[in-house]
Amino acid sequence: MTSTAQDDVNVTHAPGPNEMRDPVMRAEMRRASVWFGLAIAAALIVLLIQPLLLIFAGLVVASMLDGGVRLIRKALPIPRGLALAIVVLAVIAFIAGVFYLTGVEIAAQAEQLRQTLEGQAVRISAWLSNLGIMPAASDLTGLAQQALGSVGRVTSFIGGAIGAIGSFFLVLVIGLFVAMEPRIYERGLQWMVPMGSREQFAITLARMARTMRVLLAGRLLGMVFEGFITWVLLEVAGVPMALLLGILTGILAFIPNIGAFISGVLMVAVGFSAGPTEGLWAIAIYFGVQTFDGYVLLPLVAKRTVDMPPALTVSSQILMSTLFGFLGLALADPIVAMIKVALERRSEQAIEAGYGEGQSDDGPAPDPEGAAA
């Protein structure tokens, strides 16, 4: 057989450019499948974002419970289940005790706070209307009705009070189950990655868990400090509704920056409703507490956890609240912290593999485990 005839036979049996047995076609299909997979994953995340946020909120609760369990087991060598029961009972007893001792006072102050804020809003709008900065009260009413109508359409998917209570209960159940046996869920996540990457993934997962515990411990410490100190100082200064303002300040402290701004607005509005002196005291107390928290407490916490720039924190809160509502706003900080830990670990792996600027003339790169410790 001549060379030309052999070439004709090879061409006859060779795969065409549109056949799957063509190596080029298989390589292109693999690339296309990766992009299609990413698009499908993004679509699923968008469709399932609310359940995913609820699951992440459950992990946040589990981290809080796990932190309490670890503290108890450091002092007492008892089984994990017993330590978790002590933590849960202590939390229930604290909440029940607060509402039992101050429930009536809180309810009365809540109604008084609503009336005070409405009165202050009317005064401010009237003052701005006289200056020509804002429309008249009748126009404001129409604008408010339109705004509330549009907001109601946008947030109608959240549901009513029953749905919120049900979601809160699910978050608590997820957090409790994960806190009971966290190693089971850690192993399950490790099984979902390739075997060659499981060791590195376990290190990243452990670092994320530790960062979450320390971050939330610092956040809880800040909440208790801000709430208690605000209540005591407002009570001493004679500002009305000091107890309720202290509780609201402590709760809103879970959301840094934005929560502090909201609590400051409430505090100043209530202070000036009682008089100029109380209003000035409210301003001084707000800035004093926030200054101590921002320049003393938060830096101490940041040294042992993820130190996130304020601009990054505020930007993530704005983005998450716009996309996913209040739940996204509350979870923005932990989510960004986890992403940052993952990226830092990825960078360390690249340096260890020799892909980065980890080596220099002065010597090897510092040990990340030693720095974290």
mmCIF file of C-alpha atoms in Angstrom:
data_model
loop_
_atom_site.group_PDB
_atom_site.id
_atom_site.type_symbol
_atom_site.label_atom_id
_atom_site.label_comp_id
_atom_site.label_asym_id
_atom_site.label_seq_id
_atom_site.Cartn_x
_atom_site.Cartn_y
_atom_site.Cartn_z
ATOM 1 C CA MET A 1 0.000 0.000 0.000
ATOM 2 C CA THR A 2 1.373 3.387 -0.970
ATOM 3 C CA SER A 3 1.853 6.281 1.421
ATOM 4 C CA THR A 4 -1.023 8.186 -0.127
ATOM 5 C CA ALA A 5 -3.408 5.267 0.312
ATOM 6 C CA GLN A 6 -2.320 4.866 3.952
ATOM 7 C CA ASP A 7 -2.992 8.552 4.590
ATOM 8 C CA ASP A 8 -6.430 8.197 3.049
ATOM 9 C CA VAL A 9 -7.213 5.295 5.375
ATOM 10 C CA ASN A 10 -6.028 7.266 8.421
ATOM 11 C CA VAL A 11 -8.143 10.252 7.439
ATOM 12 C CA THR A 12 -11.153 7.992 6.944
ATOM 13 C CA HIS A 13 -10.898 6.490 10.443
ATOM 14 C CA ALA A 14 -9.788 9.682 12.241
ATOM 15 C CA PRO A 15 -12.429 11.381 14.460
ATOM 16 C CA GLY A 16 -14.095 14.476 13.107
ATOM 17 C CA PRO A 17 -13.868 17.842 14.918
ATOM 18 C CA ASN A 18 -17.440 17.416 16.212
ATOM 19 C CA GLU A 19 -16.998 13.888 17.608
ATOM 20 C CA MET A 20 -16.480 13.262 21.316
ATOM 21 C CA ARG A 21 -13.551 10.881 20.665
ATOM 22 C CA ASP A 22 -11.597 13.797 19.297
ATOM 23 C CA PRO A 23 -9.056 14.860 22.044
ATOM 24 C CA VAL A 24 -9.511 18.529 21.199
ATOM 25 C CA MET A 25 -13.286 18.178 21.473
ATOM 26 C CA ARG A 26 -13.006 16.424 24.849
ATOM 27 C CA ALA A 27 -10.697 19.143 26.174
ATOM 28 C CA GLU A 28 -13.094 21.883 25.068
ATOM 29 C CA MET A 29 -16.039 20.057 26.617
ATOM 30 C CA ARG A 30 -14.175 19.815 29.904
ATOM 31 C CA ARG A 31 -13.551 23.559 29.868
ATOM 32 C CA ALA A 32 -17.176 24.252 28.994
ATOM 33 C CA SER A 33 -18.407 21.940 31.772
ATOM 34 C CA VAL A 34 -16.370 23.916 34.314
ATOM 35 C CA TRP A 35 -17.986 27.191 33.249
ATOM 36 C CA PHE A 36 -21.440 25.620 33.126
ATOM 37 C CA GLY A 37 -20.874 24.200 36.614
ATOM 38 C CA LEU A 38 -19.870 27.611 37.950
ATOM 39 C CA ALA A 39 -22.959 29.218 36.385
ATOM 40 C CA ILE A 40 -25.250 26.542 37.848
ATOM 41 C CA ALA A 41 -23.610 26.884 41.278
ATOM 42 C CA ALA A 42 -24.054 30.674 41.194
ATOM 43 C CA ALA A 43 -27.715 30.266 40.218
ATOM 44 C CA LEU A 44 -28.298 27.782 43.044
ATOM 45 C CA ILE A 45 -26.661 30.118 45.555
ATOM 46 C CA VAL A 46 -28.918 32.977 44.440
ATOM 47 C CA LEU A 47 -32.019 30.793 44.669
ATOM 48 C CA LEU A 48 -31.068 29.202 47.997
ATOM 49 C CA ILE A 49 -29.430 32.195 49.672
ATOM 50 C CA GLN A 50 -32.006 32.489 52.468
ATOM 51 C CA PRO A 51 -31.692 28.842 53.583
ATOM 52 C CA LEU A 52 -27.900 29.101 53.273
ATOM 53 C CA LEU A 53 -27.885 32.196 55.494
ATOM 54 C CA LEU A 54 -30.034 30.384 58.052
ATOM 55 C CA ILE A 55 -27.586 27.471 58.037
ATOM 56 C CA PHE A 56 -24.660 29.853 58.464
ATOM 57 C CA ALA A 57 -26.508 31.561 61.327
ATOM 58 C CA GLY A 58 -26.852 28.137 62.924
ATOM 59 C CA LEU A 59 -23.079 27.679 62.601
ATOM 60 C CA VAL A 60 -22.606 31.048 64.297
ATOM 61 C CA VAL A 61 -24.774 29.888 67.206
ATOM 62 C CA ALA A 62 -22.838 26.618 67.298
ATOM 63 C CA SER A 63 -19.564 28.545 67.525
ATOM 64 C CA MET A 64 -20.887 30.520 70.489
ATOM 65 C CA LEU A 65 -21.995 27.359 72.275
ATOM 66 C CA ASP A 66 -18.749 25.584 71.423
ATOM 67 C CA GLY A 67 -16.751 28.469 72.849
ATOM 68 C CA GLY A 68 -18.662 28.227 76.120
ATOM 69 C CA VAL A 69 -18.171 24.462 76.223
ATOM 70 C CA ARG A 70 -14.418 24.833 75.732
ATOM 71 C CA LEU A 71 -14.181 27.380 78.530
ATOM 72 C CA ILE A 72 -16.034 25.107 80.949
ATOM 73 C CA ARG A 73 -13.985 22.051 80.000
ATOM 74 C CA LYS A 74 -10.770 23.965 80.588
ATOM 75 C CA ALA A 75 -11.813 24.460 84.200
ATOM 76 C CA LEU A 76 -13.725 21.208 84.751
ATOM 77 C CA PRO A 77 -12.843 17.854 83.143
ATOM 78 C CA ILE A 78 -16.432 16.866 82.383
ATOM 79 C CA PRO A 79 -18.006 15.275 79.283
ATOM 80 C CA ARG A 80 -18.831 17.535 76.377
ATOM 81 C CA GLY A 81 -22.567 16.838 76.589
ATOM 82 C CA LEU A 82 -22.716 17.903 80.226
ATOM 83 C CA ALA A 83 -20.734 21.084 79.517
ATOM 84 C CA LEU A 84 -23.073 21.935 76.638
ATOM 85 C CA ALA A 85 -26.103 21.404 78.885
ATOM 86 C CA ILE A 86 -24.590 23.789 81.457
ATOM 87 C CA VAL A 87 -24.044 26.446 78.766
ATOM 88 C CA VAL A 88 -27.591 26.115 77.399
ATOM 89 C CA LEU A 89 -29.161 26.220 80.858
ATOM 90 C CA ALA A 90 -27.053 29.238 81.805
ATOM 91 C CA VAL A 91 -28.172 31.122 78.699
ATOM 92 C CA ILE A 92 -31.828 30.254 79.311
ATOM 93 C CA ALA A 93 -31.570 31.243 82.958
ATOM 94 C CA PHE A 94 -29.925 34.564 82.084
ATOM 95 C CA ILE A 95 -32.559 35.515 79.514
ATOM 96 C CA ALA A 96 -35.431 34.386 81.724
ATOM 97 C CA GLY A 97 -33.983 36.234 84.702
ATOM 98 C CA VAL A 98 -33.585 39.471 82.773
ATOM 99 C CA PHE A 99 -37.167 39.378 81.524
ATOM 100 C CA TYR A 100 -38.514 38.320 84.922
ATOM 101 C CA LEU A 101 -36.797 41.134 86.767
ATOM 102 C CA THR A 102 -37.193 43.885 84.190
ATOM 103 C CA GLY A 103 -39.912 42.654 81.833
ATOM 104 C CA VAL A 104 -42.570 45.115 82.960
ATOM 105 C CA GLU A 105 -40.117 48.013 82.966
ATOM 106 C CA ILE A 106 -38.822 47.093 79.504
ATOM 107 C CA ALA A 107 -42.352 46.921 78.082
ATOM 108 C CA ALA A 108 -43.260 50.306 79.530
ATOM 109 C CA GLN A 109 -40.045 51.891 78.297
ATOM 110 C CA ALA A 110 -40.541 50.361 74.821
ATOM 111 C CA GLU A 111 -43.902 52.113 74.458
ATOM 112 C CA GLN A 112 -42.421 55.325 75.827
ATOM 113 C CA LEU A 113 -39.514 55.035 73.372
ATOM 114 C CA ARG A 114 -41.905 54.683 70.437
ATOM 115 C CA GLN A 115 -43.842 57.789 71.440
ATOM 116 C CA THR A 116 -40.631 59.740 72.071
ATOM 117 C CA LEU A 117 -39.155 58.861 68.680
ATOM 118 C CA GLU A 118 -42.388 59.793 66.910
ATOM 119 C CA GLY A 119 -42.471 63.147 68.680
ATOM 120 C CA GLN A 120 -38.808 63.851 67.894
ATOM 121 C CA ALA A 121 -39.328 62.903 64.250
ATOM 122 C CA VAL A 122 -42.256 65.332 63.976
ATOM 123 C CA ARG A 123 -40.193 68.135 65.544
ATOM 124 C CA ILE A 124 -37.212 67.570 63.267
ATOM 125 C CA SER A 125 -39.354 67.356 60.128
ATOM 126 C CA ALA A 126 -41.204 70.556 61.085
ATOM 127 C CA TRP A 127 -37.926 72.377 61.726
ATOM 128 C CA LEU A 128 -36.475 71.241 58.396
ATOM 129 C CA SER A 129 -39.707 72.160 56.615
ATOM 130 C CA ASN A 130 -39.520 75.690 58.011
ATOM 131 C CA LEU A 131 -35.985 75.961 56.673
ATOM 132 C CA GLY A 132 -37.160 74.781 53.261
ATOM 133 C CA ILE A 133 -34.912 71.726 53.323
ATOM 134 C CA MET A 134 -37.706 69.144 53.453
ATOM 135 C CA PRO A 135 -41.281 69.068 52.056
ATOM 136 C CA ALA A 136 -44.263 69.879 54.208
ATOM 137 C CA ALA A 137 -45.787 67.335 56.563
ATOM 138 C CA SER A 138 -48.604 66.445 54.137
ATOM 139 C CA ASP A 139 -46.105 65.790 51.358
ATOM 140 C CA LEU A 140 -43.975 63.741 53.734
ATOM 141 C CA THR A 141 -46.984 61.575 54.531
ATOM 142 C CA GLY A 142 -47.524 60.782 50.865
ATOM 143 C CA LEU A 143 -43.846 60.065 50.318
ATOM 144 C CA ALA A 144 -43.767 57.811 53.368
ATOM 145 C CA GLN A 145 -46.773 55.840 52.139
ATOM 146 C CA GLN A 146 -45.142 55.322 48.735
ATOM 147 C CA ALA A 147 -41.843 54.308 50.323
ATOM 148 C CA LEU A 148 -43.495 51.874 52.704
ATOM 149 C CA GLY A 149 -45.467 50.400 49.828
ATOM 150 C CA SER A 150 -42.332 49.797 47.756
ATOM 151 C CA VAL A 151 -40.445 48.421 50.745
ATOM 152 C CA GLY A 152 -43.345 46.128 51.477
ATOM 153 C CA ARG A 153 -43.196 44.727 47.948
ATOM 154 C CA VAL A 154 -39.463 44.214 48.125
ATOM 155 C CA THR A 155 -39.441 42.540 51.542
ATOM 156 C CA SER A 156 -42.680 40.600 51.246
ATOM 157 C CA PHE A 157 -40.738 37.342 50.794
ATOM 158 C CA ILE A 158 -39.437 37.520 54.369
ATOM 159 C CA GLY A 159 -42.816 36.608 55.770
ATOM 160 C CA GLY A 160 -44.601 37.518 58.961
ATOM 161 C CA ALA A 161 -43.824 37.037 62.584
ATOM 162 C CA ILE A 162 -44.571 33.308 62.468
ATOM 163 C CA GLY A 163 -41.997 32.780 59.731
ATOM 164 C CA ALA A 164 -39.402 34.777 61.658
ATOM 165 C CA ILE A 165 -40.015 32.757 64.824
ATOM 166 C CA GLY A 166 -39.789 29.530 62.843
ATOM 167 C CA SER A 167 -36.507 30.595 61.249
ATOM 168 C CA PHE A 168 -35.100 31.567 64.642
ATOM 169 C CA PHE A 169 -36.075 28.171 66.039
ATOM 170 C CA LEU A 170 -34.390 26.389 63.106
ATOM 171 C CA VAL A 171 -31.211 28.397 63.662
ATOM 172 C CA LEU A 172 -31.155 27.376 67.326
ATOM 173 C CA VAL A 173 -31.762 23.712 66.465
ATOM 174 C CA ILE A 174 -28.962 23.673 63.858
ATOM 175 C CA GLY A 175 -26.582 25.388 66.247
ATOM 176 C CA LEU A 176 -27.403 22.972 69.077
ATOM 177 C CA PHE A 177 -26.952 19.858 66.927
ATOM 178 C CA VAL A 178 -23.651 21.073 65.487
ATOM 179 C CA ALA A 179 -22.372 22.027 68.950
ATOM 180 C CA MET A 180 -23.172 18.537 70.245
ATOM 181 C CA GLU A 181 -20.845 16.715 67.841
ATOM 182 C CA PRO A 182 -18.821 19.183 65.765
ATOM 183 C CA ARG A 183 -16.292 16.549 64.683
ATOM 184 C CA ILE A 184 -18.968 14.653 62.751
ATOM 185 C CA TYR A 185 -19.705 17.670 60.571
ATOM 186 C CA GLU A 186 -16.019 18.508 60.191
ATOM 187 C CA ARG A 187 -15.306 15.004 58.888
ATOM 188 C CA GLY A 188 -18.306 15.236 56.586
ATOM 189 C CA LEU A 189 -16.962 18.434 55.048
ATOM 190 C CA GLN A 190 -13.524 16.870 54.648
ATOM 191 C CA TRP A 191 -15.004 13.919 52.763
ATOM 192 C CA MET A 192 -16.423 16.342 50.196
ATOM 193 C CA VAL A 193 -12.957 17.428 49.003
ATOM 194 C CA PRO A 194 -10.355 15.312 47.136
ATOM 195 C CA MET A 195 -8.200 13.077 49.324
ATOM 196 C CA GLY A 196 -5.006 14.908 48.425
ATOM 197 C CA SER A 197 -6.435 18.196 49.713
ATOM 198 C CA ARG A 198 -8.088 16.937 52.893
ATOM 199 C CA GLU A 199 -5.155 17.649 55.186
ATOM 200 C CA GLN A 200 -4.854 21.268 54.059
ATOM 201 C CA PHE A 201 -8.637 21.647 54.141
ATOM 202 C CA ALA A 202 -8.694 20.377 57.731
ATOM 203 C CA ILE A 203 -6.131 23.027 58.723
ATOM 204 C CA THR A 204 -8.183 25.753 57.030
ATOM 205 C CA LEU A 205 -11.378 24.500 58.656
ATOM 206 C CA ALA A 206 -9.804 24.433 62.112
ATOM 207 C CA ARG A 207 -8.471 27.942 61.663
ATOM 208 C CA MET A 208 -11.901 29.155 60.521
ATOM 209 C CA ALA A 209 -13.552 27.573 63.558
ATOM 210 C CA ARG A 210 -11.057 29.147 65.950
ATOM 211 C CA THR A 211 -11.423 32.552 64.281
ATOM 212 C CA MET A 212 -15.193 32.321 64.498
ATOM 213 C CA ARG A 213 -15.079 31.449 68.198
ATOM 214 C CA VAL A 214 -12.709 34.269 69.078
ATOM 215 C CA LEU A 215 -14.555 36.759 66.874
ATOM 216 C CA LEU A 216 -17.902 35.947 68.456
ATOM 217 C CA ALA A 217 -16.421 35.883 71.968
ATOM 218 C CA GLY A 218 -15.063 39.376 71.410
ATOM 219 C CA ARG A 219 -18.375 40.472 69.954
ATOM 220 C CA LEU A 220 -20.301 39.133 72.949
ATOM 221 C CA LEU A 221 -17.848 40.809 75.310
ATOM 222 C CA GLY A 222 -18.359 44.094 73.489
ATOM 223 C CA MET A 223 -22.135 43.688 73.603
ATOM 224 C CA VAL A 224 -22.146 43.098 77.356
ATOM 225 C CA PHE A 225 -19.741 45.960 77.982
ATOM 226 C CA GLU A 226 -21.565 48.507 75.814
ATOM 227 C CA GLY A 227 -25.005 47.540 77.076
ATOM 228 C CA PHE A 228 -24.125 47.540 80.775
ATOM 229 C CA ILE A 229 -21.966 50.686 80.764
ATOM 230 C CA THR A 230 -24.494 52.585 78.633
ATOM 231 C CA TRP A 231 -27.325 51.646 81.002
ATOM 232 C CA VAL A 232 -25.388 52.659 84.124
ATOM 233 C CA LEU A 233 -24.106 55.962 82.719
ATOM 234 C CA LEU A 234 -27.479 56.968 81.254
ATOM 235 C CA GLU A 235 -29.165 56.127 84.544
ATOM 236 C CA VAL A 236 -26.668 58.287 86.441
ATOM 237 C CA ALA A 237 -27.069 61.147 83.941
ATOM 238 C CA GLY A 238 -30.857 61.086 84.296
ATOM 239 C CA VAL A 239 -31.610 60.120 80.688
ATOM 240 C CA PRO A 240 -35.042 58.456 80.386
ATOM 241 C CA MET A 241 -35.410 54.797 79.372
ATOM 242 C CA ALA A 242 -31.813 54.024 80.342
ATOM 243 C CA LEU A 243 -32.425 50.291 80.769
ATOM 244 C CA LEU A 244 -34.057 49.844 77.365
ATOM 245 C CA LEU A 245 -31.405 51.969 75.656
ATOM 246 C CA GLY A 246 -28.695 49.871 77.298
ATOM 247 C CA ILE A 247 -30.307 46.641 76.082
ATOM 248 C CA LEU A 248 -30.735 47.994 72.552
ATOM 249 C CA THR A 249 -27.142 49.257 72.520
ATOM 250 C CA GLY A 250 -25.880 45.831 73.592
ATOM 251 C CA ILE A 251 -27.938 44.011 70.969
ATOM 252 C CA LEU A 252 -26.995 46.410 68.172
ATOM 253 C CA ALA A 253 -23.314 46.080 69.121
ATOM 254 C CA PHE A 254 -23.380 42.685 67.363
ATOM 255 C CA ILE A 255 -23.457 44.663 64.101
ATOM 256 C CA PRO A 256 -20.349 46.883 64.214
ATOM 257 C CA ASN A 257 -20.412 50.461 62.888
ATOM 258 C CA ILE A 258 -24.008 50.479 61.660
ATOM 259 C CA GLY A 259 -25.406 49.146 64.953
ATOM 260 C CA ALA A 260 -23.428 51.732 66.917
ATOM 261 C CA PHE A 261 -24.780 54.524 64.702
ATOM 262 C CA ILE A 262 -28.400 53.381 65.199
ATOM 263 C CA SER A 263 -27.996 53.120 68.966
ATOM 264 C CA GLY A 264 -26.393 56.583 69.036
ATOM 265 C CA VAL A 265 -29.325 58.102 67.153
ATOM 266 C CA LEU A 266 -31.794 56.523 69.584
ATOM 267 C CA MET A 267 -29.777 57.628 72.607
ATOM 268 C CA VAL A 268 -29.427 61.247 71.480
ATOM 269 C CA ALA A 269 -33.087 61.492 70.443
ATOM 270 C CA VAL A 270 -34.273 60.255 73.831
ATOM 271 C CA GLY A 271 -31.769 62.473 75.669
ATOM 272 C CA PHE A 272 -32.884 65.681 73.993
ATOM 273 C CA SER A 273 -36.530 64.753 74.549
ATOM 274 C CA ALA A 274 -35.877 65.165 78.285
ATOM 275 C CA GLY A 275 -33.889 68.369 77.944
ATOM 276 C CA PRO A 276 -30.676 69.913 76.582
ATOM 277 C CA THR A 277 -28.598 68.764 79.526
ATOM 278 C CA GLU A 278 -29.690 65.143 79.164
ATOM 279 C CA GLY A 279 -29.134 65.338 75.417
ATOM 280 C CA LEU A 280 -25.567 66.558 75.854
ATOM 281 C CA TRP A 281 -24.948 63.848 78.427
ATOM 282 C CA ALA A 282 -26.280 61.252 75.982
ATOM 283 C CA ILE A 283 -23.882 62.493 73.284
ATOM 284 C CA ALA A 284 -20.943 62.417 75.701
ATOM 285 C CA ILE A 285 -21.798 58.918 76.929
ATOM 286 C CA TYR A 286 -22.225 57.610 73.400
ATOM 287 C CA PHE A 287 -18.874 58.921 72.197
ATOM 288 C CA GLY A 288 -17.126 57.856 75.404
ATOM 289 C CA VAL A 289 -18.382 54.270 75.218
ATOM 290 C CA GLN A 290 -17.718 53.976 71.478
ATOM 291 C CA THR A 291 -14.234 55.462 71.832
ATOM 292 C CA PHE A 292 -13.268 52.967 74.529
ATOM 293 C CA ASP A 293 -14.775 50.113 72.550
ATOM 294 C CA GLY A 294 -13.093 51.155 69.302
ATOM 295 C CA TYR A 295 -9.638 52.042 70.616
ATOM 296 C CA VAL A 296 -9.239 49.601 73.524
ATOM 297 C CA LEU A 297 -11.605 46.626 73.353
ATOM 298 C CA LEU A 298 -11.738 45.971 69.601
ATOM 299 C CA PRO A 299 -7.944 46.186 69.062
ATOM 300 C CA LEU A 300 -7.441 43.635 71.840
ATOM 301 C CA VAL A 301 -9.893 41.295 70.133
ATOM 302 C CA ALA A 302 -8.416 41.969 66.692
ATOM 303 C CA LYS A 303 -4.989 40.822 67.867
ATOM 304 C CA ARG A 304 -6.376 37.320 68.398
ATOM 305 C CA THR A 305 -8.733 37.146 65.446
ATOM 306 C CA VAL A 306 -9.192 38.579 61.951
ATOM 307 C CA ASP A 307 -8.333 42.274 61.877
ATOM 308 C CA MET A 308 -10.672 43.642 59.221
ATOM 309 C CA PRO A 309 -10.396 47.237 57.988
ATOM 310 C CA PRO A 310 -13.438 49.389 58.904
ATOM 311 C CA ALA A 311 -14.080 50.295 55.254
ATOM 312 C CA LEU A 312 -14.230 46.600 54.346
ATOM 313 C CA THR A 313 -16.623 45.906 57.211
ATOM 314 C CA VAL A 314 -18.991 48.753 56.331
ATOM 315 C CA SER A 315 -18.901 47.928 52.609
ATOM 316 C CA SER A 316 -19.719 44.278 53.247
ATOM 317 C CA GLN A 317 -22.575 45.263 55.558
ATOM 318 C CA ILE A 318 -24.061 47.603 52.961
ATOM 319 C CA LEU A 319 -23.762 44.984 50.235
ATOM 320 C CA MET A 320 -25.143 42.113 52.324
ATOM 321 C CA SER A 321 -28.018 44.170 53.739
ATOM 322 C CA THR A 322 -28.982 45.383 50.262
ATOM 323 C CA LEU A 323 -28.937 41.887 48.799
ATOM 324 C CA PHE A 324 -30.239 39.762 51.671
ATOM 325 C CA GLY A 325 -31.894 42.082 54.197
ATOM 326 C CA PHE A 326 -31.389 42.146 57.953
ATOM 327 C CA LEU A 327 -30.042 38.581 58.132
ATOM 328 C CA GLY A 328 -27.337 39.442 55.632
ATOM 329 C CA LEU A 329 -26.474 42.578 57.612
ATOM 330 C CA ALA A 330 -26.145 40.628 60.861
ATOM 331 C CA LEU A 331 -23.970 37.909 59.285
ATOM 332 C CA ALA A 332 -21.829 40.117 57.044
ATOM 333 C CA ASP A 333 -18.948 40.384 59.498
ATOM 334 C CA PRO A 334 -18.572 36.614 60.187
ATOM 335 C CA ILE A 335 -18.895 35.808 56.486
ATOM 336 C CA VAL A 336 -16.164 38.266 55.497
ATOM 337 C CA ALA A 337 -13.970 36.968 58.330
ATOM 338 C CA MET A 338 -14.296 33.395 57.051
ATOM 339 C CA ILE A 339 -13.521 34.468 53.493
ATOM 340 C CA LYS A 340 -10.446 36.346 54.660
ATOM 341 C CA VAL A 341 -9.189 33.346 56.641
ATOM 342 C CA ALA A 342 -9.636 31.105 53.592
ATOM 343 C CA LEU A 343 -7.772 33.542 51.337
ATOM 344 C CA GLU A 344 -4.941 33.924 53.849
ATOM 345 C CA ARG A 345 -4.608 30.157 54.122
ATOM 346 C CA ARG A 346 -4.607 29.876 50.329
ATOM 347 C CA SER A 347 -1.809 32.428 50.159
ATOM 348 C CA GLU A 348 0.196 30.500 52.756
ATOM 349 C CA GLN A 349 -0.173 27.310 50.731
ATOM 350 C CA ALA A 350 1.085 29.101 47.634
ATOM 351 C CA ILE A 351 4.112 30.415 49.560
ATOM 352 C CA GLU A 352 4.825 26.954 50.952
ATOM 353 C CA ALA A 353 4.693 25.576 47.414
ATOM 354 C CA GLY A 354 7.169 28.215 46.295
ATOM 355 C CA TYR A 355 4.813 30.367 44.254
ATOM 356 C CA GLY A 356 5.007 33.769 45.887
ATOM 357 C CA GLU A 357 7.265 36.117 47.616
ATOM 358 C CA GLY A 358 7.589 34.039 50.753
ATOM 359 C CA GLN A 359 11.378 33.716 50.410
ATOM 360 C CA SER A 360 13.748 36.643 50.642
ATOM 361 C CA ASP A 361 17.434 37.312 51.121
ATOM 362 C CA ASP A 362 16.932 37.875 54.837
ATOM 363 C CA GLY A 363 15.766 34.315 55.419
ATOM 364 C CA PRO A 364 12.661 32.131 55.182
ATOM 365 C CA ALA A 365 9.142 33.399 55.595
ATOM 366 C CA PRO A 366 7.764 33.483 59.144
ATOM 367 C CA ASP A 367 5.809 30.482 60.331
ATOM 368 C CA PRO A 368 2.065 31.316 60.021
ATOM 369 C CA GLU A 369 1.176 28.874 62.780
ATOM 370 C CA GLY A 370 3.591 30.593 65.172
ATOM 371 C CA ALA A 371 2.257 34.009 64.209
ATOM 372 C CA ALA A 372 -1.314 32.885 64.801
ATOM 373 C CA ALA A 373 -0.406 31.466 68.180
#
